[in-house]
PDB file of C-alpha atoms in Angstrom:
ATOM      1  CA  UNK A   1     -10.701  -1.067  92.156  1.00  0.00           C
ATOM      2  CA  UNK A   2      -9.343  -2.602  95.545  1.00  0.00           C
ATOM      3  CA  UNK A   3      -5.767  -2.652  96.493  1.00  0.00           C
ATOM      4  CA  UNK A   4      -3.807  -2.771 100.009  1.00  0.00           C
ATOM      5  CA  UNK A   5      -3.727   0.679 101.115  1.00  0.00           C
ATOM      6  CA  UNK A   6       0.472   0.733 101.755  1.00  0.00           C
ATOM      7  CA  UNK A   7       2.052   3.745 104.122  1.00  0.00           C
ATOM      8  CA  UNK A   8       4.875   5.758 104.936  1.00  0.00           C
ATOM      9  CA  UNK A   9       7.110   4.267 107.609  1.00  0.00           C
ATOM     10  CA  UNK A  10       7.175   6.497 110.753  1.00  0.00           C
ATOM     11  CA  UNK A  11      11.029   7.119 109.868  1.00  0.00           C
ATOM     12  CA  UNK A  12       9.760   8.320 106.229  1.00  0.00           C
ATOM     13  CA  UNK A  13       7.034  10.401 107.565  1.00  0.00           C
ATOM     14  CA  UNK A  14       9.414  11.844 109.890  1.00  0.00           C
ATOM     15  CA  UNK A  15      11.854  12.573 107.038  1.00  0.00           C
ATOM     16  CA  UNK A  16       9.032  14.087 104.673  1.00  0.00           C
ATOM     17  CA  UNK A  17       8.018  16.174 107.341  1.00  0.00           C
ATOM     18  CA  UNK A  18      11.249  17.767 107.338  1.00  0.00           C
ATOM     19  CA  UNK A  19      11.957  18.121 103.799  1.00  0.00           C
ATOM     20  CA  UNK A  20       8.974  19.768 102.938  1.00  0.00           C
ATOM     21  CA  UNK A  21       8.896  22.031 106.234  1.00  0.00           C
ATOM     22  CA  UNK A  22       9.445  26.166 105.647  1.00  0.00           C
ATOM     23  CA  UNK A  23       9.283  26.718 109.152  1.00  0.00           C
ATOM     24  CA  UNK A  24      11.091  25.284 112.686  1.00  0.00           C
ATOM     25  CA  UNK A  25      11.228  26.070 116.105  1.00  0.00           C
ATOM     26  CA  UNK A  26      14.371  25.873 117.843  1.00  0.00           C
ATOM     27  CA  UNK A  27      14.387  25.190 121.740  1.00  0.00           C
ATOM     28  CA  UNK A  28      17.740  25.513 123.382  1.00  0.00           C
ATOM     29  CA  UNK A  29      19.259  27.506 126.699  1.00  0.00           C
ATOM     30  CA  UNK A  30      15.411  28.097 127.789  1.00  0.00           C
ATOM     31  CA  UNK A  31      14.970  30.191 124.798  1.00  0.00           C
ATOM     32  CA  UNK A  32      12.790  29.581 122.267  1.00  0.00           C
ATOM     33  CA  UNK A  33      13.453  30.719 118.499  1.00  0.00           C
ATOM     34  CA  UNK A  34      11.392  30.301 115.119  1.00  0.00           C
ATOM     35  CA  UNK A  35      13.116  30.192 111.903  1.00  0.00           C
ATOM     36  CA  UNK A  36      10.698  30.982 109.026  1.00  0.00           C
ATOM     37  CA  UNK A  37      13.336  30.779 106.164  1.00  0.00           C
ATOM     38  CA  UNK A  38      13.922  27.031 105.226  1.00  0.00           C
ATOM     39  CA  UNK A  39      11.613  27.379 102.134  1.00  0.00           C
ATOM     40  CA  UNK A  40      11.550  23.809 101.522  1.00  0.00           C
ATOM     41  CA  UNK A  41      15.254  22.930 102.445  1.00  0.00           C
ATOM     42  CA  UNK A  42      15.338  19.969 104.622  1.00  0.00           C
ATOM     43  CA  UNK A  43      16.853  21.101 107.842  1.00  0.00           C
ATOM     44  CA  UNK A  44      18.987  17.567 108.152  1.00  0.00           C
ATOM     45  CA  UNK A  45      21.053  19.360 105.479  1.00  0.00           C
ATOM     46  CA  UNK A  46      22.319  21.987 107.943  1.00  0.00           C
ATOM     47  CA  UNK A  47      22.423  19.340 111.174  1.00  0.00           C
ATOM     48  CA  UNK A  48      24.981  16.566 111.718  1.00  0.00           C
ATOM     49  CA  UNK A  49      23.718  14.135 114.051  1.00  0.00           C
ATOM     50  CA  UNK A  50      25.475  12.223 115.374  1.00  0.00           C
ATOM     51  CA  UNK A  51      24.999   8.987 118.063  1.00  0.00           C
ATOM     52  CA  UNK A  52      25.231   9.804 121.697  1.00  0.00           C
ATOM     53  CA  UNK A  53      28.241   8.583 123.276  1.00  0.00           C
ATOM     54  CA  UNK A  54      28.451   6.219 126.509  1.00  0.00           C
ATOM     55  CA  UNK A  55      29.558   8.184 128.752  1.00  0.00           C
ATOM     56  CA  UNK A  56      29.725  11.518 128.041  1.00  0.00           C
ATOM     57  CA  UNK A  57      29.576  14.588 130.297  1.00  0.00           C
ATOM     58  CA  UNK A  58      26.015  15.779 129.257  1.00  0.00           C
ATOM     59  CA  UNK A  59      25.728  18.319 131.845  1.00  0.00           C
ATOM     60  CA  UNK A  60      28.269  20.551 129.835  1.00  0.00           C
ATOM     61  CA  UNK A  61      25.729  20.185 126.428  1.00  0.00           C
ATOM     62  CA  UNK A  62      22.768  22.382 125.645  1.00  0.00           C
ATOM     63  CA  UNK A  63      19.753  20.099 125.290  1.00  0.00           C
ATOM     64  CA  UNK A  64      18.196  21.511 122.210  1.00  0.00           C
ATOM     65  CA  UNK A  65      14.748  20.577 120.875  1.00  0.00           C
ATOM     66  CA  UNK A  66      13.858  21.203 117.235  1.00  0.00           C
ATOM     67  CA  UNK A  67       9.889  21.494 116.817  1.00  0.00           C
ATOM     68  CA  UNK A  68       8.062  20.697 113.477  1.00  0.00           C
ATOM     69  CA  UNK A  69       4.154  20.816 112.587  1.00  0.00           C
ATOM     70  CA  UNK A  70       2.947  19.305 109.383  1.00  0.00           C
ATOM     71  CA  UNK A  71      -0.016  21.705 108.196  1.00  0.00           C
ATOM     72  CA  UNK A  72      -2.058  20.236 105.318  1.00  0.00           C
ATOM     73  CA  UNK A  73      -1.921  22.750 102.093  1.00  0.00           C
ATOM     74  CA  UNK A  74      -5.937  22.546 101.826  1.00  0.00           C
ATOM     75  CA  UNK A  75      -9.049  24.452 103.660  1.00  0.00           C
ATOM     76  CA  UNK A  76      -9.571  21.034 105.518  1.00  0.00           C
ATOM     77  CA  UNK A  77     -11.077  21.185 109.385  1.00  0.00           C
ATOM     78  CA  UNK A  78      -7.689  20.373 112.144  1.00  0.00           C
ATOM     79  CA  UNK A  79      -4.991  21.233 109.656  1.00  0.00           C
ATOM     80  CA  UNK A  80      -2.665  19.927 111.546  1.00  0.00           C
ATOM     81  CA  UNK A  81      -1.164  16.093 110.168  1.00  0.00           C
ATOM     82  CA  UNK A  82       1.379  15.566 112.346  1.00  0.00           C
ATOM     83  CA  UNK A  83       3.958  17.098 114.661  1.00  0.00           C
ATOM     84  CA  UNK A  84       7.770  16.424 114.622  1.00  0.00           C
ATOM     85  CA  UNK A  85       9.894  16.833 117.441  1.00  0.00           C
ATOM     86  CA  UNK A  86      14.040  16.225 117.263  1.00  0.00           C
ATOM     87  CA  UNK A  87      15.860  16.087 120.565  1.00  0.00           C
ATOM     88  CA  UNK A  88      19.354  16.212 121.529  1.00  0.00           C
ATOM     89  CA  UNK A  89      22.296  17.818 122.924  1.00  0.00           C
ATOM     90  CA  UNK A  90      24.126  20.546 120.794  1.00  0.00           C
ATOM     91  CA  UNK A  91      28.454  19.104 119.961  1.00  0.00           C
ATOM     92  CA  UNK A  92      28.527  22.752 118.748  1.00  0.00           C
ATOM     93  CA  UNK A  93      26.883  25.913 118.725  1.00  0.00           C
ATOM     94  CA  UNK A  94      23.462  25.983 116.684  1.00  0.00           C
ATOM     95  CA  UNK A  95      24.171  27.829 113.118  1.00  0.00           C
ATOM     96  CA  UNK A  96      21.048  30.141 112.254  1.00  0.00           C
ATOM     97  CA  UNK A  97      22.372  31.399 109.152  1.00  0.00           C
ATOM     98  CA  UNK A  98      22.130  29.518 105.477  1.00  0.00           C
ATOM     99  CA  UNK A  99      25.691  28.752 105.331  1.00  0.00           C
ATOM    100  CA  UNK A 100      26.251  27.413 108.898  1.00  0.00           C
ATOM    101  CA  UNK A 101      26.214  23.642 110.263  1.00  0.00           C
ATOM    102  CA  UNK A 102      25.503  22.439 113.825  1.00  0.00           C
ATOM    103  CA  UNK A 103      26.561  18.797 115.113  1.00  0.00           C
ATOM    104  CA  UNK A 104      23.545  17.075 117.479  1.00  0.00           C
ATOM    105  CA  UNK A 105      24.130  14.714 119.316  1.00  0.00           C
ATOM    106  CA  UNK A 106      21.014  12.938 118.499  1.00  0.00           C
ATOM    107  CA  UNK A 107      18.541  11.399 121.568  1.00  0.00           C
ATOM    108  CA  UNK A 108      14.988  10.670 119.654  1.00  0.00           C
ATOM    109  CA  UNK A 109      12.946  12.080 116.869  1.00  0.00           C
ATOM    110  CA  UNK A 110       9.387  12.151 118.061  1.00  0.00           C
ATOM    111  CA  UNK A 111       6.024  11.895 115.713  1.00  0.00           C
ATOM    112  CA  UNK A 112       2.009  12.733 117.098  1.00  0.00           C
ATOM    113  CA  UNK A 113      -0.165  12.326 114.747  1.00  0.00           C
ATOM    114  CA  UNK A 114      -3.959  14.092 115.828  1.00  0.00           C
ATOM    115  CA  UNK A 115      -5.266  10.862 116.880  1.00  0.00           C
ATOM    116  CA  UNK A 116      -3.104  10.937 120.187  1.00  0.00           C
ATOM    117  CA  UNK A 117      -0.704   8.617 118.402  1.00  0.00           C
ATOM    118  CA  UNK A 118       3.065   9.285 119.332  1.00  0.00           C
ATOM    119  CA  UNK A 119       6.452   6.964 117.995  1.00  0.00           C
ATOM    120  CA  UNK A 120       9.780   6.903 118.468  1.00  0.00           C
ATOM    121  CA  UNK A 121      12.263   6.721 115.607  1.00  0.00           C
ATOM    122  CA  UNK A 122      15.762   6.185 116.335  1.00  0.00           C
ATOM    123  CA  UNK A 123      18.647   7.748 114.510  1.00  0.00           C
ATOM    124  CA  UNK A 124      19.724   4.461 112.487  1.00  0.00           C
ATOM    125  CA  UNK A 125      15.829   4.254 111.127  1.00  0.00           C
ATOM    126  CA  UNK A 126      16.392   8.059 110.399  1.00  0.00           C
ATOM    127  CA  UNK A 127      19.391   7.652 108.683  1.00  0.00           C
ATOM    128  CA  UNK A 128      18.423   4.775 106.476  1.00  0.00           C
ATOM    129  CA  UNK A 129      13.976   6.124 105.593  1.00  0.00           C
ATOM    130  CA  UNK A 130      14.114   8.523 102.560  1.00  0.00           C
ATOM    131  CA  UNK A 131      11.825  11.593 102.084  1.00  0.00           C
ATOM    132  CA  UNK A 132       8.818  10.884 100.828  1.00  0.00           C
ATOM    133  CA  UNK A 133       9.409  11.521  96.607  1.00  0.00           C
ATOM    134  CA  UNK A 134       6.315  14.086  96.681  1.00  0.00           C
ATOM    135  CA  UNK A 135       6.845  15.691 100.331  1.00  0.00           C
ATOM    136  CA  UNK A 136       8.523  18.844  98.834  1.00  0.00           C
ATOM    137  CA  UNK A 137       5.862  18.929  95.967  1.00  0.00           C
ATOM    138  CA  UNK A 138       3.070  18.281  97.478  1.00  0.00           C
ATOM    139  CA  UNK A 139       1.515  21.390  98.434  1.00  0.00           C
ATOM    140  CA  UNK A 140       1.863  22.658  95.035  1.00  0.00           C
ATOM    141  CA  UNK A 141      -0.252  19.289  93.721  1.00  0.00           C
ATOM    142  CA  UNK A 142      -3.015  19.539  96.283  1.00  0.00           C
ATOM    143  CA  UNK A 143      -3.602  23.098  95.966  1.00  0.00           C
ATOM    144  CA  UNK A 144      -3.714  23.055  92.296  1.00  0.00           C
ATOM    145  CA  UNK A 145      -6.353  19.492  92.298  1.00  0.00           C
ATOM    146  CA  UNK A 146      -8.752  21.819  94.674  1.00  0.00           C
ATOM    147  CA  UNK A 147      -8.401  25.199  92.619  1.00  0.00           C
ATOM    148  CA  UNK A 148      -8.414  23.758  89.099  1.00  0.00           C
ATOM    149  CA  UNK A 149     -10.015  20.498  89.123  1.00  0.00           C
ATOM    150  CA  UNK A 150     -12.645  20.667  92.258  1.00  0.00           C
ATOM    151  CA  UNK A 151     -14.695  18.025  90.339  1.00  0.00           C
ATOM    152  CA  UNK A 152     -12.201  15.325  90.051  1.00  0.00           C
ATOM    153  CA  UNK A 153     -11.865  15.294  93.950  1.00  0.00           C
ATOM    154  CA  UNK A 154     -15.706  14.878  93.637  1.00  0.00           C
ATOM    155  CA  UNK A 155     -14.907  12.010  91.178  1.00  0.00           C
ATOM    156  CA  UNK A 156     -12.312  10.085  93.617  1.00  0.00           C
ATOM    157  CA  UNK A 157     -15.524   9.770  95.466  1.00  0.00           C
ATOM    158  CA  UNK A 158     -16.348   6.579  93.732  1.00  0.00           C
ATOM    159  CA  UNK A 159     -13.058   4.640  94.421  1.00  0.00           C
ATOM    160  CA  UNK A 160     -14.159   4.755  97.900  1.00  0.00           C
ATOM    161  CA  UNK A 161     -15.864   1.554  98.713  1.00  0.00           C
ATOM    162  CA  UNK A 162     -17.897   2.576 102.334  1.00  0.00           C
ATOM    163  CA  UNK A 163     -19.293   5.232 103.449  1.00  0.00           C
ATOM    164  CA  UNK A 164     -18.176   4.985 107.670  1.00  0.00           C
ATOM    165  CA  UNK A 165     -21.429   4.550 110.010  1.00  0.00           C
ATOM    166  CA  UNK A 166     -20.309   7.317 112.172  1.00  0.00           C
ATOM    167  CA  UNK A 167     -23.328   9.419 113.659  1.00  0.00           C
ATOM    168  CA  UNK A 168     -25.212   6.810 112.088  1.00  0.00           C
ATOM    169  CA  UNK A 169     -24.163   7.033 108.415  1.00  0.00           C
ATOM    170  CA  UNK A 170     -23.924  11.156 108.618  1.00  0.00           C
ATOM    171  CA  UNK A 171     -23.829  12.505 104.807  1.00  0.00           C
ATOM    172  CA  UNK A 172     -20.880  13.933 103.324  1.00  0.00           C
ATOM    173  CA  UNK A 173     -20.782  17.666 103.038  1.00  0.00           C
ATOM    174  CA  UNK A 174     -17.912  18.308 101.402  1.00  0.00           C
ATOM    175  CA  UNK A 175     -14.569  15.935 100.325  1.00  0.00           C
ATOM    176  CA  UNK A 176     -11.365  17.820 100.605  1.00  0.00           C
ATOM    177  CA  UNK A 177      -8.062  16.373  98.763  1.00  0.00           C
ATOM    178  CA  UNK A 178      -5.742  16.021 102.590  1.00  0.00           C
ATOM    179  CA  UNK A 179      -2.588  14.585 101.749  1.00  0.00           C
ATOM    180  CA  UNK A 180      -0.477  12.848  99.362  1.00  0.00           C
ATOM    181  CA  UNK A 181       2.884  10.461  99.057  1.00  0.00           C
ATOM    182  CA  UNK A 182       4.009   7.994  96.992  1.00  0.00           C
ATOM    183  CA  UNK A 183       1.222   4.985  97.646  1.00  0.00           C
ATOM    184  CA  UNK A 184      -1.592   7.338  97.481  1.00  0.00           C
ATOM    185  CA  UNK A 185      -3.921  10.491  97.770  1.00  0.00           C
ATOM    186  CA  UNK A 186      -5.997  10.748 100.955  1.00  0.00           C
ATOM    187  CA  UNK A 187      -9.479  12.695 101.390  1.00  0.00           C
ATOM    188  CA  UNK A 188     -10.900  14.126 103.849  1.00  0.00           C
ATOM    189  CA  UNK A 189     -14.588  13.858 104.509  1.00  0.00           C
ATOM    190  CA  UNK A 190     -16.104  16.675 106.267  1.00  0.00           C
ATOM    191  CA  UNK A 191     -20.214  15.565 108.033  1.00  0.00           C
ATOM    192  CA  UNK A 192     -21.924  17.776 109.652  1.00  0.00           C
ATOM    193  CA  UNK A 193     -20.285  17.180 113.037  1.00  0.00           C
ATOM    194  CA  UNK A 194     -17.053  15.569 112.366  1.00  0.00           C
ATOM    195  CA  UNK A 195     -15.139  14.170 109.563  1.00  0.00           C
ATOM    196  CA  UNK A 196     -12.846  11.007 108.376  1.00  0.00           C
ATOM    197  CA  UNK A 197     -10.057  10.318 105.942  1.00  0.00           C
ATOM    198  CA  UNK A 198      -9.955   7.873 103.549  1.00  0.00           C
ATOM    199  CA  UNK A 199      -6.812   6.922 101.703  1.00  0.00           C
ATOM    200  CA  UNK A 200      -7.006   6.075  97.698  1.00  0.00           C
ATOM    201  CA  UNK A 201      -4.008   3.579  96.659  1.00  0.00           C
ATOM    202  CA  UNK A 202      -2.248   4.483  93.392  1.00  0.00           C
ATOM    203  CA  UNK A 203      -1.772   1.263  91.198  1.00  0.00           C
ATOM    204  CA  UNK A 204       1.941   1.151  92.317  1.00  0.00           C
ATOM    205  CA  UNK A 205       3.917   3.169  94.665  1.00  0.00           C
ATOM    206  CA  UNK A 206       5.997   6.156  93.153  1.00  0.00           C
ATOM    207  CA  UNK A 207       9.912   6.091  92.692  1.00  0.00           C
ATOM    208  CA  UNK A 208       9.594   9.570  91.411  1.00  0.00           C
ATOM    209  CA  UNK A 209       7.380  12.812  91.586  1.00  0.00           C
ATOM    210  CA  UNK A 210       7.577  12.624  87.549  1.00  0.00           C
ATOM    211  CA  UNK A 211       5.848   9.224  87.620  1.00  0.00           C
ATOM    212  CA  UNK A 212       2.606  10.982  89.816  1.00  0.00           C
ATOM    213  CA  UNK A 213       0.561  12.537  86.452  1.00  0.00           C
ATOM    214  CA  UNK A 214       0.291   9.305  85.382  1.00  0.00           C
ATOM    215  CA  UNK A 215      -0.866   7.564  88.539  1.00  0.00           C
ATOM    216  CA  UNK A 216      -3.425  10.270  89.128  1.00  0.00           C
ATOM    217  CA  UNK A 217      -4.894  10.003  85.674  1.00  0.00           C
ATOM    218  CA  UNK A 218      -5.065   6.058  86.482  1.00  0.00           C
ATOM    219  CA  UNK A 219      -6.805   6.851  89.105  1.00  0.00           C
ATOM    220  CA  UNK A 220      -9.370   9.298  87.382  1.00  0.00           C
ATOM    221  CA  UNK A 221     -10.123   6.557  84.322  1.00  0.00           C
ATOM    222  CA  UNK A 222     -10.917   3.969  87.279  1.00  0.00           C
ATOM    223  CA  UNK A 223     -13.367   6.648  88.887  1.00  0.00           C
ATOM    224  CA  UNK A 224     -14.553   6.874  85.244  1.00  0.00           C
ATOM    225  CA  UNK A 225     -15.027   3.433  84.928  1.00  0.00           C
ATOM    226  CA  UNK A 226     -16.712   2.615  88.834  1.00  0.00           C
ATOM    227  CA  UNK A 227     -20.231   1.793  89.041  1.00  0.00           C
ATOM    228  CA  UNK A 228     -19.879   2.517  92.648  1.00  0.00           C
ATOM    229  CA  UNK A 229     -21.344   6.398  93.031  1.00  0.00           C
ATOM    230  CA  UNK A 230     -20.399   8.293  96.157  1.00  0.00           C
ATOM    231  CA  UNK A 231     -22.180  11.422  95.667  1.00  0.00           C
ATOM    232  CA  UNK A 232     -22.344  14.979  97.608  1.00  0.00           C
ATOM    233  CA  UNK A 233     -25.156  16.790  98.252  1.00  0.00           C
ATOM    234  CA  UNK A 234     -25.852  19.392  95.582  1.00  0.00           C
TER     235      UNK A 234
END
């Protein structure tokens, strides 16, 4: 089984980050605040943002900085997937309780990604990328495939075509299910003095998270089928 590995868009990532985060901090008058209470809601729903106007007097706006990390839901080494950072300038003071609204004028959404990588998405690519189908289910999926069904991460194993030559050709201790969105389910690979990720295409992208049992189980039945063994040590 070999298809093109697709991805998220940084503007996607940046919105899937968001709707699936239960957990901000909020940067504004030198004061730093962390909200724990957004169980899943995406913030974007409680912040107007708006395009920053030519212009304007931005001495007399709060710069406010809005700080996300993505964790990954699994025991995998450097949890961390990526970081999220919103910047702007409050229009009106920022609303910390459920009901409330704040406008932003909007200056840059930010992504790192552990590799050093950092983008810039502008607010028109924001406005236009979706959340990821599976970003506010995700957790739920992963944790569940490690907990219940440890041996069909084992099985995934064989959908992966090469073994990396790092440390030359260190063995696999231990593959941990690290992420997944609508093209795919990556692994993690833990060696004994590092690890890699490897990303497993579904047969088509997802439009919805009802359409992911079925892309999984595709997924299993072509592990079933592989002659191609990837094996951990017992």
């Amino acid at each position: 089984m070999h298809l093109p590995s697709l991805l998220p868009t940084d503007a996607e990532r940046v919105r899937s980050v968001l709707a699936a985060a239960h957990s901000m901090t909020v940067v504004t008058d030198g004061q730093r605040t962390e909200i724990r209470h957004l169980d899943g809601t995406d913030p974007l729903g409680r912040l107007h943002l708006h395009p920053a106007e030519p212009g304007a007097d931005a001495e007399h706006r709060p710069a406010i900085r809005l700080e996300f990390t993505d964790i990954a839901p699994t025991p995998v080494r450097d949890r961390v997937r990526a970081r999220v950072t919103l910047v702007g300038r409050l229009l009106t003071p920022y609303a910390t309780e459920d009901s409330g609204s704040t406008c932003v004028e909007f200056g840059r959404a930010v992504l790192e990604t552990p590799d050093g990588a950092r983008s810039y998405v502008g607010l028109d690519e924001l406005d236009a990328a979706c959340p990821d189908p599976l970003a506010p289910y995700e957790a739920g999926m992963l944790t569940h495939l490690l907990d219940d069904h440890a041996e069909l991460v084992t099985l995934l194993l064989r959908l992966v075509r090469q073994q990396p030559a790092a440390g030359g050709g260190a063995a696999v201790l231990r593959a941990l299910p690290l992420a997944m969105d609508r093209y795919g389910i990556t692994l993690r690979l833990e060696e004994l003095r590092g690890h890699h990720d490897v990303r497993i295409p579904f047969p088509s992208p997802l439009d919805d998270v009802e359409q992911s049992g079925a892309q999984i189980q595709a997924l299993f039945s072509a592990a079933r089928r592989s002659s191609h063994r990837n094996t951990l040590p017992a």
